[in-house]
GROMACS .gro file of C-alpha atoms in nm:
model
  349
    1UNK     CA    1   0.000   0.000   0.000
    2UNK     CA    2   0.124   0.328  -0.086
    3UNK     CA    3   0.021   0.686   0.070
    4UNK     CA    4  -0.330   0.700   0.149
    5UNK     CA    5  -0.382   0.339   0.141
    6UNK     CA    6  -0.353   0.314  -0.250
    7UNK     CA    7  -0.221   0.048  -0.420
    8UNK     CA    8   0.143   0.060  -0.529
    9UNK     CA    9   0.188  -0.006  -0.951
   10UNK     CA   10   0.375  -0.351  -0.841
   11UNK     CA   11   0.108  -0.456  -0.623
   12UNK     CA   12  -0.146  -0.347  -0.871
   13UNK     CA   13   0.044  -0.530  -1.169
   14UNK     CA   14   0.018  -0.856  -0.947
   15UNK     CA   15  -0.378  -0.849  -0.833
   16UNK     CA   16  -0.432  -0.776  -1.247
   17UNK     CA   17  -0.202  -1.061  -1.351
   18UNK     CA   18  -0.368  -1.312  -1.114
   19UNK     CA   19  -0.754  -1.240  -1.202
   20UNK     CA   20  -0.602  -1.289  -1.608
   21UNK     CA   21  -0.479  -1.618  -1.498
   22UNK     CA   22  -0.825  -1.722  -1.312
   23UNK     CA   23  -0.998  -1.560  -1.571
   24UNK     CA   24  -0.818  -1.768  -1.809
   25UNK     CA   25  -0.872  -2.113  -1.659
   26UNK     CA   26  -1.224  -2.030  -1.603
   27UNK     CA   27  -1.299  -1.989  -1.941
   28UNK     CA   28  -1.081  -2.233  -2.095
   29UNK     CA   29  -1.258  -2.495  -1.829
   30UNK     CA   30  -1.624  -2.371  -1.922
   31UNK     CA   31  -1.516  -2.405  -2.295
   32UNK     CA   32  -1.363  -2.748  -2.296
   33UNK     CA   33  -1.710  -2.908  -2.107
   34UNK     CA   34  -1.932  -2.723  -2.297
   35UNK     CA   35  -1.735  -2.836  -2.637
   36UNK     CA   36  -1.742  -3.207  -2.522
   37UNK     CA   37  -2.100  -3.194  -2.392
   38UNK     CA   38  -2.134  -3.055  -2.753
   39UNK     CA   39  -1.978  -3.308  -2.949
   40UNK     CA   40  -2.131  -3.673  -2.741
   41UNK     CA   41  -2.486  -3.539  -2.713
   42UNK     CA   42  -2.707  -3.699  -2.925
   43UNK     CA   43  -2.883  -3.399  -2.945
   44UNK     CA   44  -2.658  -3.129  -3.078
   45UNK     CA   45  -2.326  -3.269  -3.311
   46UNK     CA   46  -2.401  -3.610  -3.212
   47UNK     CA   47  -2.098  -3.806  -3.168
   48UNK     CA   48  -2.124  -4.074  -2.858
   49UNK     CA   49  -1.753  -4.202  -2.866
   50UNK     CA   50  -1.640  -4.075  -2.526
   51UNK     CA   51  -1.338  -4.291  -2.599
   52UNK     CA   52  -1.223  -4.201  -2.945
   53UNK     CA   53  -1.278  -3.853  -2.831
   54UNK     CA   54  -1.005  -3.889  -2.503
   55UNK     CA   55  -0.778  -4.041  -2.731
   56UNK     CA   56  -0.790  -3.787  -2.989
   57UNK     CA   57  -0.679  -3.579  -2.668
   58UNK     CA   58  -0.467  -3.794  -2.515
   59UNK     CA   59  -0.276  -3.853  -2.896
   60UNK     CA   60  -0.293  -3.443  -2.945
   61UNK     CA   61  -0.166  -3.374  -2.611
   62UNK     CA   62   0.127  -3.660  -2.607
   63UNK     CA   63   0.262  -3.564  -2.985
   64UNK     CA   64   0.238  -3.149  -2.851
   65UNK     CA   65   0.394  -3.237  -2.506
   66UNK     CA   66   0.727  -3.408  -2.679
   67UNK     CA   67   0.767  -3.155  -2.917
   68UNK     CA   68   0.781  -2.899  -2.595
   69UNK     CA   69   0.990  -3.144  -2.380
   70UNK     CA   70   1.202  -3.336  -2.654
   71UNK     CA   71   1.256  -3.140  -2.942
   72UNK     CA   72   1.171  -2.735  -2.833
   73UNK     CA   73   1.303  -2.834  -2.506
   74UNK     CA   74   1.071  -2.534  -2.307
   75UNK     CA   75   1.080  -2.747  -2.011
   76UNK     CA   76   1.342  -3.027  -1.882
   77UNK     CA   77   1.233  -3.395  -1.828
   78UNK     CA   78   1.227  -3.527  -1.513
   79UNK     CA   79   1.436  -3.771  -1.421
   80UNK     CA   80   1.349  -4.086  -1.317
   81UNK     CA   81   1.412  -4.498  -1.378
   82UNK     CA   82   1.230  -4.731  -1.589
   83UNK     CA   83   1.125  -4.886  -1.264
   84UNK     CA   84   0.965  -4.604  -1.122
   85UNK     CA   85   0.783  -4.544  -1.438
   86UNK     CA   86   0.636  -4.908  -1.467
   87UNK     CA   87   0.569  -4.884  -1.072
   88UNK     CA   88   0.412  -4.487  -1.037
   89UNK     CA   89   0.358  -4.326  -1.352
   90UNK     CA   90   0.159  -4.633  -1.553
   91UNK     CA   91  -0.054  -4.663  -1.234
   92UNK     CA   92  -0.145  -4.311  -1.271
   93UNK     CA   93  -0.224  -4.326  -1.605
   94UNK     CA   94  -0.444  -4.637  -1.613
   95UNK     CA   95  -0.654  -4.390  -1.340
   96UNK     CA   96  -0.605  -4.068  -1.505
   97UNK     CA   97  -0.757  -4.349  -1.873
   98UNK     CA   98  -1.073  -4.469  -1.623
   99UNK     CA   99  -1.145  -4.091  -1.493
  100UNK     CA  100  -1.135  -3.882  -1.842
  101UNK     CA  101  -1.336  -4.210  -2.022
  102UNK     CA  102  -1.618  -4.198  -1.744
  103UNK     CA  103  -1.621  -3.812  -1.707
  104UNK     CA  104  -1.671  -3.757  -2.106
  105UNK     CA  105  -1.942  -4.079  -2.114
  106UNK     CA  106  -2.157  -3.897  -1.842
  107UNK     CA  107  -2.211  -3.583  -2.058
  108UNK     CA  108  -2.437  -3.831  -2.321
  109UNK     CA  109  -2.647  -3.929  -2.031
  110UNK     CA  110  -2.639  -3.622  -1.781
  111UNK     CA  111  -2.680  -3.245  -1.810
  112UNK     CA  112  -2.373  -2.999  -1.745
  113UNK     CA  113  -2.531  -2.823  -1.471
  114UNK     CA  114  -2.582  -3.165  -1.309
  115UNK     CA  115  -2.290  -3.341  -1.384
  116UNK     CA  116  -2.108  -2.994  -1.188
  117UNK     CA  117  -2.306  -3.079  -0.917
  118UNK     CA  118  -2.181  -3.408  -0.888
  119UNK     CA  119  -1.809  -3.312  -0.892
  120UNK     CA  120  -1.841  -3.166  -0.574
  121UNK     CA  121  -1.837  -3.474  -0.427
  122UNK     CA  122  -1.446  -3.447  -0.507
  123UNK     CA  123  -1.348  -3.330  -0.168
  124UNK     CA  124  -1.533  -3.611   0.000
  125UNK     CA  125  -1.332  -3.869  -0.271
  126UNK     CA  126  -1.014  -3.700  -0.232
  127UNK     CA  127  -1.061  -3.719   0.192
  128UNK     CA  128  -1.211  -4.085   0.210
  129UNK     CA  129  -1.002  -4.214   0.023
  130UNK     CA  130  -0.651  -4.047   0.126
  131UNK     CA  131  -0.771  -4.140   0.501
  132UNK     CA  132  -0.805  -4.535   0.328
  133UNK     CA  133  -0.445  -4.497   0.228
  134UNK     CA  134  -0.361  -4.296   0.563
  135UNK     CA  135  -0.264  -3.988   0.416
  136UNK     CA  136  -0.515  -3.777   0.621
  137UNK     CA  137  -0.617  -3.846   0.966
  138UNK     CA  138  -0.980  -3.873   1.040
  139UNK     CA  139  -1.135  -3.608   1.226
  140UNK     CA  140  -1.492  -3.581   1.325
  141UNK     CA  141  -1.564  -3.206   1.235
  142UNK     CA  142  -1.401  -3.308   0.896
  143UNK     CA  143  -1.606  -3.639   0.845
  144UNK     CA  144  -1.909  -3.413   0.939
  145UNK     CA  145  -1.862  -3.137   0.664
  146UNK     CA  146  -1.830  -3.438   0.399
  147UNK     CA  147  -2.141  -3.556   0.554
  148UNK     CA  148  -2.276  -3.231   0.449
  149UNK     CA  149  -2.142  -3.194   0.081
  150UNK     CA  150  -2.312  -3.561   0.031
  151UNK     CA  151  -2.658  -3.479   0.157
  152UNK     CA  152  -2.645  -3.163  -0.033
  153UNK     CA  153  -2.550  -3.371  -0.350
  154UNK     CA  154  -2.848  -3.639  -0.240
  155UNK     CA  155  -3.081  -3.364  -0.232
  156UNK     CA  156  -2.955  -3.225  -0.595
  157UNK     CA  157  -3.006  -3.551  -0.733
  158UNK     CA  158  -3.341  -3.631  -0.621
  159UNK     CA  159  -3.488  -3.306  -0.768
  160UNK     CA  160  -3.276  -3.401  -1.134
  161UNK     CA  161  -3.560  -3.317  -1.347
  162UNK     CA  162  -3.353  -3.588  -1.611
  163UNK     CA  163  -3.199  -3.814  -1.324
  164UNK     CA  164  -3.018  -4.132  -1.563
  165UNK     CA  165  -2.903  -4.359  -1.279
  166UNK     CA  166  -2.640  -4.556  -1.537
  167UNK     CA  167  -2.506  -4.123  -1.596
  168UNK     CA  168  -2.458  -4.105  -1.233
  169UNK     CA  169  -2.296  -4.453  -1.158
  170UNK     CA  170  -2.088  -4.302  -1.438
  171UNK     CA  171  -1.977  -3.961  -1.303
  172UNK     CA  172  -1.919  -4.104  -0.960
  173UNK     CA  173  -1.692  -4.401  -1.119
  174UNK     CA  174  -1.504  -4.095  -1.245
  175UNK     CA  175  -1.481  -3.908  -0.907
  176UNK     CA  176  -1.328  -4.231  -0.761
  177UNK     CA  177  -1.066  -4.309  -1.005
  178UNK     CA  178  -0.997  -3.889  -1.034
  179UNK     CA  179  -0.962  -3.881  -0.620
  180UNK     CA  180  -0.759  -4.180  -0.618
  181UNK     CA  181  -0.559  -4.057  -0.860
  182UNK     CA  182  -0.486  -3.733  -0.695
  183UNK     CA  183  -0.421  -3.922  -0.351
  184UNK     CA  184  -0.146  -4.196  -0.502
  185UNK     CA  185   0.016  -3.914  -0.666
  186UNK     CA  186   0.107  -3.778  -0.336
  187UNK     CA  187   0.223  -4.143  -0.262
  188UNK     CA  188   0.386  -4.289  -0.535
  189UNK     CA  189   0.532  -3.921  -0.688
  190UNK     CA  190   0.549  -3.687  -0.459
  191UNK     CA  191   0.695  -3.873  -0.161
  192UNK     CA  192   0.970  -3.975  -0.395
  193UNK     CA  193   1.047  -3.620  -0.484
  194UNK     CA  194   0.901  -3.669  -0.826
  195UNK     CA  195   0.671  -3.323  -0.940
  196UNK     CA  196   0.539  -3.274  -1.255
  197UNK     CA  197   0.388  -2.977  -1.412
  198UNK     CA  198   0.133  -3.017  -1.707
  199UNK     CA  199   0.339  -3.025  -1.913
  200UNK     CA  200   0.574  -3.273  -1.808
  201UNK     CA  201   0.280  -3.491  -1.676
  202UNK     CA  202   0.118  -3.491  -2.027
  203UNK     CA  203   0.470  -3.596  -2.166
  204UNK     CA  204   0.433  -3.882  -1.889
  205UNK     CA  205   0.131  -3.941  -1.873
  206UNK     CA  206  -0.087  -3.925  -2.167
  207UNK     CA  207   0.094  -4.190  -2.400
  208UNK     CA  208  -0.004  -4.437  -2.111
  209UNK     CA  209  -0.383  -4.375  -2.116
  210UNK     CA  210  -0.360  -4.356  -2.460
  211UNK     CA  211  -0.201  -4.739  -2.468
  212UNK     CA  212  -0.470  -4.773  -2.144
  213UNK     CA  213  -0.784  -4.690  -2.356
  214UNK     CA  214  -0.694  -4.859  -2.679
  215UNK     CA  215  -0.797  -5.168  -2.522
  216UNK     CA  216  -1.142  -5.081  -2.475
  217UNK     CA  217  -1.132  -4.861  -2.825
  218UNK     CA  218  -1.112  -5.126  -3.013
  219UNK     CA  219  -1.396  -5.382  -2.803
  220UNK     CA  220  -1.655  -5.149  -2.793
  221UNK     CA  221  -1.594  -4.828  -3.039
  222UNK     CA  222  -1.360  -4.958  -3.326
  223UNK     CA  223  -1.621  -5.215  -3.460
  224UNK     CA  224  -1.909  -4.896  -3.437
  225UNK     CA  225  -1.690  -4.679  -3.577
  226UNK     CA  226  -1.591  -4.919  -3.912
  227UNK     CA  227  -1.963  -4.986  -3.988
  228UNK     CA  228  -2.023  -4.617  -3.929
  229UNK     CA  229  -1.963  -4.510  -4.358
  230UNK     CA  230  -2.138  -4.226  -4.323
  231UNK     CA  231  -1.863  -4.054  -4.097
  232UNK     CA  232  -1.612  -3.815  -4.208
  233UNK     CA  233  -1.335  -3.675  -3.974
  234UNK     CA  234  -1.397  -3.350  -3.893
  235UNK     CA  235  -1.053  -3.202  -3.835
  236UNK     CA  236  -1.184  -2.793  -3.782
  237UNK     CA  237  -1.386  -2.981  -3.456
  238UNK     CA  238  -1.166  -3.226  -3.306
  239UNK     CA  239  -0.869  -3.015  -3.352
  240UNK     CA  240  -0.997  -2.686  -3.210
  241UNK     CA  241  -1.144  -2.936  -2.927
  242UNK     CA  242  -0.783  -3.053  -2.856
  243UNK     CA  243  -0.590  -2.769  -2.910
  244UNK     CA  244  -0.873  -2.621  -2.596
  245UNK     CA  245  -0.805  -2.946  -2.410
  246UNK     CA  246  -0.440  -2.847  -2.389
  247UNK     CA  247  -0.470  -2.492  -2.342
  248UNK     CA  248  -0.633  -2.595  -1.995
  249UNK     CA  249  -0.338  -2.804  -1.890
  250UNK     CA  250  -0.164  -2.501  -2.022
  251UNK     CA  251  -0.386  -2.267  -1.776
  252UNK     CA  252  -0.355  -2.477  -1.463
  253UNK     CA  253   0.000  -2.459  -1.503
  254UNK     CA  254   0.012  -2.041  -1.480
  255UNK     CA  255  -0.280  -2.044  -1.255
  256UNK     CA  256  -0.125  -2.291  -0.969
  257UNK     CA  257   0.247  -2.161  -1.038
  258UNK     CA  258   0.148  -1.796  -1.048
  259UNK     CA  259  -0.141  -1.791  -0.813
  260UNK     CA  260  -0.189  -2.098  -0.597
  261UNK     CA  261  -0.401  -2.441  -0.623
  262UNK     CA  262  -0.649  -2.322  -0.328
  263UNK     CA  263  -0.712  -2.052  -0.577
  264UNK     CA  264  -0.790  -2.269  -0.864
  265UNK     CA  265  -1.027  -2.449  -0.588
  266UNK     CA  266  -1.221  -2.132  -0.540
  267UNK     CA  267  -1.245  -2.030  -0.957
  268UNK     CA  268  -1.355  -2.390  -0.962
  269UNK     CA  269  -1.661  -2.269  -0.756
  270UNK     CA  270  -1.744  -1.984  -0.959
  271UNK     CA  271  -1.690  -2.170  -1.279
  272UNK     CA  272  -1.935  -2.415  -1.175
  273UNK     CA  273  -2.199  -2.194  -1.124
  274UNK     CA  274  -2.134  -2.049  -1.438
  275UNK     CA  275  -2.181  -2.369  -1.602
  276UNK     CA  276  -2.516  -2.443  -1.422
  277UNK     CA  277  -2.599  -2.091  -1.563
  278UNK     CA  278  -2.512  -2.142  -1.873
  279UNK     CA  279  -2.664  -2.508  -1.883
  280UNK     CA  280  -3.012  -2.331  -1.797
  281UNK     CA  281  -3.027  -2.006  -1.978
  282UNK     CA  282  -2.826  -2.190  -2.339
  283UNK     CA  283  -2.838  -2.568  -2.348
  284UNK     CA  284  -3.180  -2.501  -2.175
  285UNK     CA  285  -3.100  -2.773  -1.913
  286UNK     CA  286  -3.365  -2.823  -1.652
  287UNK     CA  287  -3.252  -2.637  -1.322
  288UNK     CA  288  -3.515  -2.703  -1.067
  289UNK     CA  289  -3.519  -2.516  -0.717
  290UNK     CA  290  -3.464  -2.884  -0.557
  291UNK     CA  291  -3.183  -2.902  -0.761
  292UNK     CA  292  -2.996  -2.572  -0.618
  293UNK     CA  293  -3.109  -2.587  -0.305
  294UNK     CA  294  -2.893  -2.888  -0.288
  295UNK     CA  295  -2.618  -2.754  -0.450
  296UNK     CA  296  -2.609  -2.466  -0.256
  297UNK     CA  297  -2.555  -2.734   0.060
  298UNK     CA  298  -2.310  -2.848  -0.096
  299UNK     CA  299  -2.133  -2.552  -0.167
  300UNK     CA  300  -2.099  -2.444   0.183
  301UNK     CA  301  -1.939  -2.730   0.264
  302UNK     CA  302  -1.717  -2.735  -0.020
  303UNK     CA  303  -1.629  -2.333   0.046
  304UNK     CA  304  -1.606  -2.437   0.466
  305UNK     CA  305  -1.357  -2.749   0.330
  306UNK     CA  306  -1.152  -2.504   0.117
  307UNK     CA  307  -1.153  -2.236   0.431
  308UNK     CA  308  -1.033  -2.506   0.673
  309UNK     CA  309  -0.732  -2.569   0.455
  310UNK     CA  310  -0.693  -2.257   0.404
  311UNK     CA  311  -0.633  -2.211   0.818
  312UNK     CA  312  -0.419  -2.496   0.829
  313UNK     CA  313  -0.182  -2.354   0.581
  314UNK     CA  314  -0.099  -2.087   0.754
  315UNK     CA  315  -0.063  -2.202   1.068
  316UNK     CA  316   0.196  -2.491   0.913
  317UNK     CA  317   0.333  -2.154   0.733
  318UNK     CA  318   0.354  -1.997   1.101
  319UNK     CA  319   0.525  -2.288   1.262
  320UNK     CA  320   0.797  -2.295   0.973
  321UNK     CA  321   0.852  -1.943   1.045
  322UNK     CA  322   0.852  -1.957   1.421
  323UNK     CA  323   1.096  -2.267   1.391
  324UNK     CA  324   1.338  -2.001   1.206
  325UNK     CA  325   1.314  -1.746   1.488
  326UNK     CA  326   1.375  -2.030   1.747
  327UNK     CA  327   1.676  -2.154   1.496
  328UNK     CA  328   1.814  -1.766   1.435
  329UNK     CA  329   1.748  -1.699   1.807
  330UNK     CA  330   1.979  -2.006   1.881
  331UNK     CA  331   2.239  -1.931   1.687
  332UNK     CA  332   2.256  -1.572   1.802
  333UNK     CA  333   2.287  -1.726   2.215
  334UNK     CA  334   2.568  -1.937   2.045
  335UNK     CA  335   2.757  -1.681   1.895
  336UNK     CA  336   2.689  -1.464   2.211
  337UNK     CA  337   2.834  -1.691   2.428
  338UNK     CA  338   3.134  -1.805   2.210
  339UNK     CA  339   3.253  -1.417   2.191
  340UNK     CA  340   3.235  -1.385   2.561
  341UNK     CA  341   3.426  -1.708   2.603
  342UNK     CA  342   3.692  -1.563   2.367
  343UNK     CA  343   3.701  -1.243   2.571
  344UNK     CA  344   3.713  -1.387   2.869
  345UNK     CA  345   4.010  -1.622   2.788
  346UNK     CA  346   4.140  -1.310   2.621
  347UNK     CA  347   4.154  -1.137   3.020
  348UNK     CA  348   4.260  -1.404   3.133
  349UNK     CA  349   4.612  -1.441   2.910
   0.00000   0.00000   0.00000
């Protein structure tokens, strides 16, 4: 703050910065649901091969990632064996295959502003299971607020004006596989010292749900597909689709490195209601009160999840930099007390 409480230009220049950045994600998020909800629903450009469609990513992404890593060489590879590749990052993949195929099947069966709802059953995923694999500790008031999200989701659900049970077994198969994903990243990657940004991770990553997803390509879409004649690929669609599907990994990257990924959390929020917005007033989705009045549960608990770990971070912050003080302070007594040794041996010669 400068004189008179304003804003200094530096200060200014970084509040401006991070809104681009959330602004960014938000609306490269909104675009790449809306564009897949476009292309599988029977209704509008009528495509249903959830499938084909993540592996047109997943190829797009892979191919664009070496060229950054390998051959442009913006970002360095991370090192690691073939071992821990075969034993962390194929693991990952196979989840990151399930998660993406799932997700994008939903959208044939399920409305966006739905589906949204759904996903905030992430938090309760991500804390289940990462107390399963004892990554978290259970604690009551915690256990409580997941409660909360749930019966918030319940109540969403039962007022679905277009509630498709097999939709929903899908999108919650997807919230599994995502939050397990997320939680045996921390063990398998992270606790080995192993990070990735989007890039790198789509470098990783992405050939092996490629090679994951081929399997059940060519059982269930391959022998559609081939008796399909009257289908052309459309390269303006599926490219412009991809090159969107990057840009996000793209925007998550400047978002979480410039900003931080509790702030991605809370543009996740806002982008979700922008969705259900848009899902009502465009794609002229059914929104019933029912439906909000659940979500709107649900989103206390989610912004009351995202507060609490908010408060824990900076106390963990606090202790790191009271352990300093107590360090510095130590060091100082140390030093103290070896000049006065010096001086009095000093005296005493």
């Amino acid at each position: 703050m400068g004189k008179g409480g304003t804003l200094t230009e530096g200060v200014l220049k970084k509040i401006i910065l991070s809104y681009t950045y959330v602004a960014i994600w938000i609306f490269l998020s909104f675009t790449v649901i809306v564009y897949n909800k476009y292309i599988l629903d029977r209704k509008m450009y009528d495509w249903p091969y959830p499938i084909s469609l993540t592996m047109i990513h997943m190829g797009f992404c892979s191919s664009l990632a070496y060229v950054l890593v390998s051959v442009v060489k913006v970002v360095e590879p991370v090192q690691m064996t073939r071992e821990v590749y075969l034993k962390s990052v194929v693991p990952i993949g196979l989840l990151y295959a399930l998660s993406l195929w799932l997700s994008n099947s939903a959208y044939i069966y399920l409305s966006v502003s739905f589906i949204q709802m759904l996903k905030a059953l992430m938090p309760v995923a991500v804390y289940s299971i990462g107390v399963l694999f004892k990554k978290e500790g259970f604690k009551g008031d915690t256990m409580t607020n997941m409660l909360s999200i749930s019966f918030g989701v319940a109540i969403a659900a039962y007022g679905e004006a277009k509630f498709n049970s097999w939709g929903v077994m899908l999108q919650l198969g997807a919230v599994c596989f995502e939050a397990t994903r997320l939680v045996l990243i921390q063990i398998l990657l992270t606790s080995k010292g192993i990070t990735f940004n989007p890039i790198t991770s789509l470098y990783y990553v992405a050939p092996c749900c490629f090679a994951f997803l081929s399997i059940p390509w060519m059982i269930v879409e391959y022998p559609k597909l081939r008796d399909t004649s009257s289908f052309h690929f459309d390269y303006w669609i599926f490219g412009t689709n991809s090159i969107c599907a990057f840009a996000l990994n793209l925007a998550v990257f400047l978002l979480v490195g410039k900003t931080s990924a509790l702030t991605m959390n809370v543009a996740g929020v806002v982008k979700d209601w922008l969705l259900i917005a848009f899902s009502w007033s465009v794609i002229k989705d059914t929104v019933t009160p029912i439906n909000l009045f659940g979500y709107g549960i649900a989103f206390l608990g989610v912004a009351y999840y995202n507060h609490a770990k908010l408060q824990a971070l900076k106390a963990k912050e606090a202790e790191k930099k009271a352990a300093q003080v107590d360090d510095e302070s130590g060091k100082l007594l140390e030093e103290r007390s070896a000049e006065k040794s010096a001086k009095k041996t000093e005296s005493d010669d």
